[in-house]
Amino acid sequence: MQPSPSSHARVIEVLRSSAVFGSLHMEIIEALADAMTLSSVRGGDTVIHEGAESDGIIFVIHGGLRVSRQAADGHLLLYNQIQPGQSIGELGMILGQTRAQDVTAVRDSRLAVLSREAYEHLLQRFPLELSQVFLRAVYDRMRNAPDPADQHLAQTFILLPLQCPAQGQAGRTATLGQDMTQAFAKHGRVAHLRADTDGSKLQCNGKAVAHEALPQIEAEHEFILYESSGEDCAWTRYSFRQADQVILVANADANPGISSIELALCQEPGFQLKRRHLVLQHPPGCLEAAPPAPWLLGRDVERIYPLRHDQLDDSARLVRFLTGSAVGVVLGGGGARGFAHLGVLRALEECGMPVDLIGGNSMGALIGAQYALGHDLADILQRTQAFACGGERLTLPLVSLVGGRRVERDLKRMFGERQIEQLWRPYFAAACNLSLGHTQVLETGPIWKAVLASNSPAGLFPPVLHQGALLVDGAILENVPVQPMRMRLGTKLERRRGNGMIIAIDVDVRANLRADQGLTRLSVWSTLKSKLFAHAPASPGIADILYSAGHVGGMNQRLRTISQADHYLEPPVGEFALMAYGRGADIAEIGYRHAMEKIGQWDFHKR
């Protein structure tokens, strides 16, 4: 199933539309096309080997190439892609150097090669024009890797069932393909391609098409979804070669071992160049996702996505992760002021903003965990207020001021033994690892334990033990854990190419912790007077001191945290005390009004 041969006219068309070579006069473009030799390569084939002689310049007419190198430790280093209308090999040939990297076809591609002899001949005819345009091509590639989205290059995916059709997986995969096509359509034009095993009968969006139309289909769509039956056949192999990303699909209750089709395809050239994901399909009404750990044994995938057959939202979330448009929401700590998170979440829902991944610290971790479980916002408000009013007993202050047993007990009642990795919506809680001195991201294990660690202020509550390490409230280092979220969605530099959006909510009002200037020292009596009498000199108590000490690091990191988020909300909740849990509804309302005002100013036309 090789692509149809490109004509001389097609080469001229690609050169004319190129951002670099399109600036040449038509006479030079035609001379370039006349001097080139056309060839076809299969996806995964190595076109250039590192260390080889630089004997030509390669132009991409259809398909694409990936630049890579093998690191000293054997790790594969991936660099930019070469898209239609672009070239590679100019610098090595001009300087007479050997090839500096490997270049591999990421899908079946049509190439035009300009040999050294042909290049030197053309250079004699058009010395100034060709020198300038090839130097510009090298400069542009070294200065900034091309963005496929800017070039309208279709993103390609393959749906690959791991169970054979006889086990019923084919029908469920077809339904998933339809749901994903519907979700892709919200982001751009999508082509859903299916075929019989030998690829002789091809359908695009349910209509019969000829194989010769495939290049045109790719040119006219932003997303191409190839659907395979899971059999090791001509269509599966062809689709795999064209795909930038591989979506493995399995029934959650199936054998998690490596399937025969995976073993076969991992031998295909270019396998390591493709992003790989795993979808675990669950029956309608399933309450809890299957444990993902068994599926990770011997299988290298970016992420595991639990999906329910009757939930279109699950498929839409999968597509947003695949297209780099997922939304991560980060909820900071701040006692009762954290009820503002509920108002912000309400505003996001009303504005149609999805929450694909949620994480938080302290109060934010508690609210985020309940939201990830699927509880509605009114229920979360009621449950959180009841939890906060439970009180806690003082203890012999050898480890902490309070014992923390009531909080642990009530968190176990609230969340049971539900595991974080079995949530339908990804979630994490942030804590400070006192033993190692860094932020500990908790995204596996019991939900109650992660929330407890994130809600255990050092000195006030006993640290939570985690593999021998001591975990406390994460505000010591990062009260609004944007950096862990950014690591899960891609760097802000990568955001330009689409690696998700981060919305951070900060409810930790900057407190001015000071004592009255007339006091020479803090004492029990000065603090009691300050609490009992409105006009007594200000004298902070132990709770104020511990809270401020536990938030110094987060305060100092605020500017860095803001810079890492795409949208940073700070609801005006300073008038509410940290312990004003009874006013949760009022605080949530302020968060809602603040968020609605700010969301109206956001620019979403690029999403």
XYZ file of C-alpha atoms in Angstrom:
607
model
C 0.000 0.000 0.000
C 2.589 2.501 -1.135
C 1.483 6.108 -1.761
C 0.793 6.978 -5.381
C 3.771 8.467 -7.279
C 4.078 12.255 -7.052
C 4.236 14.086 -10.321
C 6.615 16.839 -11.343
C 3.742 19.272 -10.887
C 3.255 18.107 -7.281
C 6.915 18.826 -6.480
C 6.548 22.327 -7.881
C 3.342 22.822 -5.909
C 5.015 21.820 -2.641
C 8.040 24.053 -3.258
C 5.832 27.022 -4.125
C 3.800 26.591 -0.927
C 6.932 26.218 1.226
C 7.572 29.047 3.698
C 11.251 29.001 2.675
C 11.505 27.865 -0.945
C 8.301 29.608 -2.024
C 10.226 32.901 -2.078
C 12.271 31.734 -5.097
C 11.441 32.799 -8.625
C 9.404 30.307 -10.618
C 12.340 29.659 -12.943
C 14.490 28.481 -10.022
C 11.684 26.371 -8.516
C 11.201 24.582 -11.848
C 14.952 24.028 -12.149
C 15.026 22.553 -8.646
C 12.146 20.217 -9.460
C 13.808 19.123 -12.705
C 17.040 18.272 -10.856
C 15.428 16.147 -8.139
C 15.008 12.385 -7.976
C 11.737 11.101 -6.474
C 11.541 8.161 -4.100
C 9.043 6.557 -1.708
C 9.874 5.277 1.780
C 7.808 3.353 4.296
C 7.042 4.669 7.755
C 9.848 3.632 10.116
C 12.533 3.410 7.426
C 15.785 5.230 8.200
C 16.499 7.787 5.495
C 19.755 9.204 6.875
C 22.212 7.430 9.171
C 24.341 9.377 11.649
C 27.966 9.438 10.481
C 27.142 8.773 6.827
C 28.442 10.939 4.003
C 26.398 14.068 3.262
C 25.686 13.357 -0.398
C 22.371 15.115 -0.955
C 19.548 17.327 0.264
C 16.185 15.671 0.993
C 12.863 17.460 0.435
C 9.611 16.113 1.892
C 6.808 16.062 -0.682
C 4.323 13.995 1.330
C 4.500 12.455 4.820
C 7.184 13.482 7.286
C 10.610 12.724 8.746
C 11.830 12.681 12.361
C 15.341 13.706 13.434
C 16.836 11.661 16.295
C 20.064 10.580 17.954
C 21.128 7.742 20.199
C 22.518 9.067 23.502
C 25.615 7.574 25.116
C 23.424 5.712 27.627
C 21.350 4.204 24.818
C 18.395 6.555 25.343
C 16.681 7.749 22.165
C 16.726 11.542 21.792
C 13.949 12.919 19.576
C 14.293 16.252 17.797
C 12.198 18.157 15.257
C 10.100 16.785 12.406
C 10.618 17.659 8.744
C 7.266 18.364 7.119
C 6.119 18.715 3.475
C 7.849 21.676 1.851
C 10.872 21.431 4.158
C 14.327 20.010 3.526
C 17.180 18.494 5.507
C 20.847 17.835 4.815
C 21.793 21.287 3.511
C 24.341 22.194 6.182
C 26.214 18.886 6.069
C 26.514 19.019 2.299
C 27.510 22.692 2.192
C 30.210 22.205 4.859
C 31.264 18.772 3.640
C 30.510 17.164 7.019
C 29.111 13.736 7.823
C 25.501 13.373 8.928
C 25.016 14.550 12.538
C 21.753 12.671 13.282
C 19.550 9.846 12.155
C 16.518 10.796 10.082
C 13.561 8.392 9.979
C 10.256 8.441 8.109
C 7.460 8.836 10.669
C 4.893 7.629 8.117
C 4.886 6.470 4.489
C 6.487 9.409 2.686
C 7.293 10.745 -0.754
C 10.725 12.383 -0.955
C 12.643 14.389 -3.543
C 16.443 14.155 -3.390
C 18.804 16.804 -4.720
C 22.222 15.179 -5.180
C 25.495 16.985 -4.526
C 26.256 17.070 -8.235
C 22.849 18.535 -9.092
C 23.133 21.071 -6.255
C 26.560 22.286 -7.432
C 25.270 22.594 -10.981
C 22.280 24.672 -9.862
C 24.520 26.776 -7.637
C 26.491 27.856 -10.698
C 23.267 29.039 -12.354
C 21.678 30.706 -9.309
C 24.472 31.284 -6.753
C 22.983 34.132 -4.711
C 19.371 32.947 -4.606
C 20.111 29.321 -3.693
C 22.769 30.242 -1.093
C 20.333 32.552 0.649
C 17.390 30.177 0.631
C 19.337 27.151 1.904
C 20.980 29.180 4.669
C 17.536 30.416 5.672
C 16.241 26.836 5.766
C 19.084 25.847 8.122
C 18.620 28.964 10.266
C 14.867 28.490 10.645
C 15.239 24.853 11.683
C 17.998 25.593 14.225
C 16.226 28.658 15.619
C 12.872 27.053 16.234
C 11.494 23.600 15.567
C 8.480 23.810 13.247
C 5.053 23.575 14.772
C 2.899 21.022 12.922
C -0.220 22.973 13.853
C 1.146 26.083 12.140
C 1.681 24.083 8.934
C -1.777 22.482 8.968
C -0.198 19.032 9.170
C -2.733 16.393 10.137
C -2.173 14.610 13.442
C -2.562 10.877 12.907
C -3.717 8.180 15.348
C -4.407 4.451 15.222
C -6.959 2.658 17.395
C -5.483 -0.794 17.987
C -7.513 -3.420 19.929
C -5.374 -5.847 21.941
C -8.016 -8.583 21.967
C -9.034 -10.393 18.805
C -12.451 -9.625 17.227
C -13.830 -12.973 18.413
C -13.646 -11.666 21.980
C -16.024 -8.818 21.168
C -13.434 -6.045 21.271
C -13.908 -4.998 17.633
C -17.470 -3.734 18.157
C -16.537 -1.757 21.265
C -13.525 -0.274 19.484
C -15.775 0.820 16.609
C -18.021 2.619 19.111
C -14.984 4.246 20.696
C -13.812 5.330 17.236
C -17.166 6.994 16.604
C -17.105 8.727 19.995
C -13.548 9.938 19.412
C -14.427 11.193 15.940
C -17.218 13.231 17.490
C -14.779 14.604 20.089
C -12.060 15.360 17.504
C -14.620 17.339 15.489
C -14.732 19.934 18.286
C -11.051 20.671 17.629
C -10.970 20.568 13.835
C -11.762 18.540 10.727
C -11.403 14.797 11.328
C -11.243 11.783 9.028
C -12.161 8.387 10.514
C -10.620 5.673 8.314
C -11.596 2.005 8.373
C -10.895 -0.886 5.994
C -11.088 -4.648 5.668
C -8.049 -6.713 6.602
C -6.306 -6.483 3.223
C -7.129 -2.798 2.912
C -8.922 -3.212 -0.411
C -12.188 -1.594 0.757
C -11.569 1.737 2.435
C -14.080 3.979 4.208
C -13.644 7.578 5.349
C -16.295 8.813 7.771
C -18.555 5.981 6.634
C -18.202 6.596 2.870
C -16.224 4.472 0.413
C -13.058 6.145 -0.913
C -10.131 5.115 -3.099
C -6.620 4.656 -1.742
C -5.399 7.307 -4.149
C -7.423 9.821 -2.127
C -5.443 9.302 1.100
C -2.903 12.129 0.509
C -5.764 14.505 -0.260
C -7.665 13.337 2.837
C -4.634 14.130 4.976
C -4.280 17.546 3.370
C -7.931 18.409 4.058
C -8.133 17.335 7.723
C -6.462 18.257 11.000
C -6.924 14.788 12.508
C -6.781 11.319 10.937
C -8.075 8.406 13.046
C -7.163 5.001 11.627
C -9.164 2.121 13.084
C -7.768 -1.414 13.091
C -9.518 -4.683 13.906
C -6.488 -5.749 15.956
C -5.501 -8.459 13.510
C -1.952 -8.551 12.170
C -2.925 -7.726 8.601
C -2.017 -5.367 5.768
C -4.407 -2.626 6.957
C -3.108 -2.730 10.539
C 0.506 -2.518 9.378
C -0.252 0.318 6.986
C -2.239 2.269 9.576
C 0.489 1.762 12.169
C 3.116 3.207 9.817
C 1.021 6.337 9.227
C 0.210 6.983 12.888
C 2.051 9.533 15.017
C 0.311 8.143 18.122
C -0.804 4.601 18.923
C -3.896 4.086 21.090
C -3.961 0.546 22.439
C -7.472 -0.541 23.456
C -8.326 -3.377 25.839
C -11.173 -4.599 28.011
C -10.396 -3.759 31.620
C -11.148 -7.337 32.732
C -8.950 -8.963 30.068
C -5.539 -10.554 30.526
C -3.086 -7.633 30.933
C -0.180 -9.519 29.352
C 1.539 -8.299 26.194
C -0.600 -9.256 23.199
C 0.569 -10.888 19.988
C -0.175 -7.759 17.938
C 2.010 -5.665 20.261
C 4.851 -8.148 19.945
C 4.521 -8.034 16.178
C 4.373 -4.261 15.848
C 7.215 -3.551 18.260
C 9.471 -5.108 15.612
C 8.335 -2.538 13.063
C 10.935 0.133 12.238
C 10.110 3.424 13.906
C 8.173 1.851 16.788
C 10.122 3.879 19.357
C 9.331 7.127 17.546
C 5.588 6.832 18.168
C 3.748 8.039 21.259
C 1.814 5.168 22.823
C -1.275 5.205 25.069
C -3.522 2.544 26.601
C -7.309 2.745 26.915
C -9.014 0.374 29.364
C -12.694 0.027 28.512
C -15.193 -0.607 31.312
C -18.866 -1.621 31.110
C -21.655 0.980 31.500
C -22.357 2.018 35.066
C -19.014 0.775 36.369
C -18.274 2.578 39.649
C -14.531 2.087 39.891
C -11.784 1.779 37.299
C -9.656 -1.361 37.201
C -6.187 -1.140 38.814
C -3.767 -0.020 36.077
C -0.579 -1.452 37.603
C -0.818 -4.937 35.975
C -1.093 -3.296 32.554
C 2.210 -1.460 33.000
C 4.287 -4.631 33.338
C 6.437 -4.875 30.216
C 4.454 -2.146 28.450
C 5.793 1.378 27.832
C 2.907 3.848 27.485
C 2.569 7.534 28.311
C -0.689 7.204 30.205
C -3.509 4.758 30.912
C -7.026 6.067 30.302
C -9.976 4.307 32.004
C -13.135 4.735 29.897
C -16.772 3.755 30.422
C -18.852 2.723 27.415
C -21.743 4.998 28.316
C -19.698 8.114 29.103
C -18.934 10.413 26.163
C -17.090 12.714 28.581
C -14.448 10.010 29.062
C -13.779 9.812 25.306
C -13.704 13.599 25.041
C -11.132 13.751 27.852
C -9.000 11.160 26.041
C -9.069 13.255 22.860
C -8.068 16.410 24.738
C -5.038 14.635 26.176
C -4.117 13.261 22.736
C -4.403 16.673 21.079
C -2.596 18.578 23.821
C -5.679 20.565 24.847
C -6.359 18.984 28.248
C -7.170 21.344 31.124
C -5.503 20.909 34.503
C -6.915 22.711 37.547
C -4.748 23.328 40.631
C -6.366 24.151 43.991
C -4.254 25.771 46.690
C -4.542 25.550 50.460
C -5.991 28.203 52.732
C -8.360 26.789 55.334
C -12.003 27.854 54.987
C -11.012 30.248 52.223
C -10.628 27.128 50.103
C -14.400 27.016 49.671
C -13.756 29.599 46.937
C -12.559 26.624 44.847
C -16.142 25.407 44.687
C -17.237 28.707 43.186
C -14.463 28.614 40.609
C -15.331 25.028 39.636
C -18.963 26.067 39.272
C -17.937 28.916 36.969
C -15.801 26.584 34.854
C -18.721 24.173 34.484
C -21.129 26.931 33.458
C -18.623 28.242 30.898
C -18.149 24.787 29.398
C -14.525 24.482 30.542
C -13.585 20.838 31.159
C -11.476 19.717 34.095
C -9.366 16.841 32.787
C -6.859 16.599 35.626
C -7.175 18.096 39.106
C -4.611 18.453 41.855
C -4.229 20.415 45.016
C -2.713 21.035 48.392
C -4.320 21.035 51.849
C -7.923 22.267 51.528
C -7.463 22.153 47.763
C -6.483 18.482 47.965
C -9.601 17.713 50.025
C -11.974 19.473 47.631
C -10.147 18.206 44.530
C -10.384 14.585 45.664
C -14.149 14.833 46.110
C -14.513 16.514 42.719
C -12.422 13.776 41.073
C -14.803 11.225 42.605
C -17.679 12.897 40.764
C -19.512 14.492 43.709
C -21.567 17.569 42.832
C -20.445 20.918 44.226
C -23.303 21.313 46.733
C -22.521 17.886 48.171
C -18.828 18.733 48.462
C -19.683 21.916 50.378
C -21.879 20.043 52.832
C -19.454 17.141 53.330
C -16.449 19.436 53.795
C -18.230 21.627 56.346
C -19.268 18.558 58.346
C -15.703 17.257 58.235
C -14.188 20.582 59.343
C -16.489 20.869 62.361
C -15.324 17.586 63.858
C -12.667 19.122 66.097
C -9.433 17.521 67.268
C -7.877 16.667 70.622
C -4.670 18.073 72.028
C -1.947 15.548 72.727
C 1.401 15.370 74.508
C 3.428 17.655 72.217
C 6.290 15.283 71.457
C 5.372 14.980 67.732
C 2.555 17.506 67.276
C 0.062 19.641 69.186
C -2.932 17.477 68.238
C -3.192 13.750 67.719
C -4.884 13.820 64.306
C -6.807 10.589 64.887
C -10.223 12.155 64.344
C -9.152 13.665 61.021
C -7.705 10.348 59.848
C -10.843 8.488 60.918
C -13.204 10.885 59.151
C -11.128 10.906 55.954
C -11.306 7.113 55.893
C -15.073 7.353 56.269
C -15.295 9.955 53.522
C -13.185 8.148 50.919
C -13.151 4.527 52.068
C -10.344 2.508 50.513
C -10.706 4.048 47.038
C -7.362 4.261 45.245
C -6.264 7.384 43.370
C -5.226 5.402 40.296
C -8.760 3.986 40.019
C -10.440 7.366 39.579
C -11.984 8.188 36.192
C -10.543 11.704 36.342
C -6.776 11.932 37.096
C -5.985 13.488 40.489
C -3.005 14.195 42.719
C -2.404 15.660 46.168
C 0.760 17.562 47.029
C 2.656 17.282 50.314
C 6.068 18.294 51.593
C 8.512 15.439 52.114
C 10.402 16.592 55.202
C 12.840 13.700 54.925
C 13.993 14.550 51.392
C 13.156 18.267 51.289
C 10.969 18.320 48.181
C 7.334 18.348 47.102
C 5.887 14.833 47.177
C 3.202 14.244 44.557
C 0.746 11.558 45.668
C -1.067 10.063 42.664
C -1.332 6.427 43.719
C -2.555 4.685 46.841
C -5.524 5.418 49.137
C -7.191 8.769 48.551
C -7.682 9.334 52.287
C -3.966 8.972 52.994
C -2.946 11.422 50.268
C -5.481 13.998 51.496
C -4.359 13.475 55.094
C -0.686 14.051 54.232
C -1.564 17.237 52.360
C -3.676 18.448 55.330
C -1.125 17.835 58.119
C 0.562 21.162 58.981
C 3.995 20.550 60.501
C 3.907 20.918 64.283
C 0.129 21.013 64.460
C -0.595 17.494 63.129
C 1.711 14.474 63.157
C 3.470 13.836 59.830
C 2.083 11.050 57.652
C 4.560 8.236 57.054
C 5.244 7.301 53.428
C 7.841 4.582 52.841
C 9.662 5.808 55.950
C 9.574 9.477 54.914
C 7.656 12.165 56.834
C 4.980 14.017 54.843
C 3.305 17.275 55.913
C 1.216 20.056 54.354
C 2.849 20.996 51.040
C 2.563 24.755 51.601
C 6.052 24.729 53.132
C 7.408 24.516 49.590
C 4.529 25.100 47.165
C 1.028 25.944 48.345
C -0.435 25.991 44.823
C 1.290 22.975 43.207
C 1.434 24.248 39.635
C 4.834 22.733 38.885
C 3.630 19.123 39.387
C 0.669 19.873 37.125
C 2.923 21.425 34.494
C 5.093 18.309 34.519
C 1.971 16.250 33.741
C 0.782 18.482 30.919
C 4.053 19.672 29.367
C 6.259 22.725 29.874
C 4.971 26.212 29.205
C 7.358 26.405 26.226
C 5.662 23.304 24.824
C 2.277 24.946 25.438
C 2.691 26.691 22.066
C 2.393 23.295 20.399
C -0.535 22.312 22.585
C 0.296 20.561 25.832
C -2.659 21.584 27.902
C -3.819 24.546 29.923
C -3.325 25.093 33.642
C -5.802 27.060 35.740
C -4.503 27.738 39.261
C -6.586 29.052 42.159
C -4.763 30.719 45.067
C -6.804 31.421 48.214
C -3.852 31.884 50.580
C -4.160 35.582 51.415
C -0.886 37.235 52.338
C -1.075 37.745 56.101
C 0.890 40.442 57.906
C 2.102 38.464 60.951
C 3.336 41.120 63.376
C 3.210 41.807 67.099
C 2.425 45.130 68.685
C 5.499 47.377 68.774
C 4.988 47.970 72.479
C 5.569 44.277 73.348
C 9.061 43.176 74.289
C 8.294 39.450 74.089
C 5.401 37.109 73.300
C 3.823 35.374 76.262
C 0.793 33.319 77.201
C -0.834 36.381 78.835
C -0.192 38.757 75.928
C -1.667 36.241 73.496
C -4.719 35.570 75.693
C -5.385 39.286 75.997
C -5.078 39.657 72.222
C -7.673 36.927 71.706
C -10.100 38.070 74.414
C -10.035 41.845 74.089
C -10.466 43.711 70.823
C -8.216 46.642 71.823
C -5.430 44.587 73.379
C -1.946 44.728 71.762
C -1.524 42.294 68.845
C 0.206 39.122 70.022
C 0.200 36.151 67.543
C -0.610 32.727 68.951
C 0.932 29.370 68.179
C -1.622 28.600 65.453
C -0.775 31.868 63.663
C 2.947 31.215 63.996
C 2.764 27.616 62.767
C 0.506 28.570 59.864
C 2.809 31.382 58.720
C 5.915 29.242 59.164
C 4.297 26.517 57.088
C 3.497 28.930 54.260
C 6.732 30.932 53.991
C 8.117 28.757 51.199
C 4.906 28.903 49.197
C 4.756 32.673 49.574
C 8.324 33.051 48.328
C 7.553 30.832 45.322
C 4.417 32.755 44.370
C 5.892 34.607 41.380
C 7.373 31.412 39.957
C 4.076 29.616 40.501
C 2.154 32.365 38.707
C 4.555 32.239 35.758
C 3.995 28.497 35.305
C 0.205 28.745 35.123
C -1.755 29.823 32.072
C -4.469 31.420 34.229
C -3.974 32.346 37.897
C -7.027 33.253 39.979
C -6.875 34.920 43.391
C -10.449 35.288 44.705
C -10.748 38.191 47.201
C -11.415 36.138 50.322
C -9.121 37.952 52.769
C -12.045 39.113 54.908
C -12.777 35.520 55.978
C -10.928 33.877 58.845
C -9.060 30.619 58.223
C -11.570 28.805 60.444
C -14.745 30.395 58.993
C -16.065 27.036 57.767
C -19.616 27.997 58.603
C -19.481 30.654 55.874
C -18.539 28.204 53.149
C -21.450 29.158 50.868
C -20.548 32.870 51.043
C -16.907 32.147 50.267
C -17.871 29.904 47.335
C -20.076 32.669 45.928
C -17.172 35.132 45.966
C -15.013 32.564 44.168
C -17.756 32.117 41.560
C -18.190 35.846 40.856
C -14.418 36.388 40.661
C -13.959 33.468 38.262
C -16.833 34.520 35.984
C -15.321 37.974 35.678
C -11.842 36.650 34.847
C -12.979 33.852 32.510
C -14.786 36.450 30.422
C -11.400 38.070 29.745
C -9.627 34.867 28.653
C -8.842 34.252 25.000
C -9.853 30.760 23.897
C -9.774 31.150 20.122
C -6.577 29.066 19.926
C -7.947 26.173 21.960
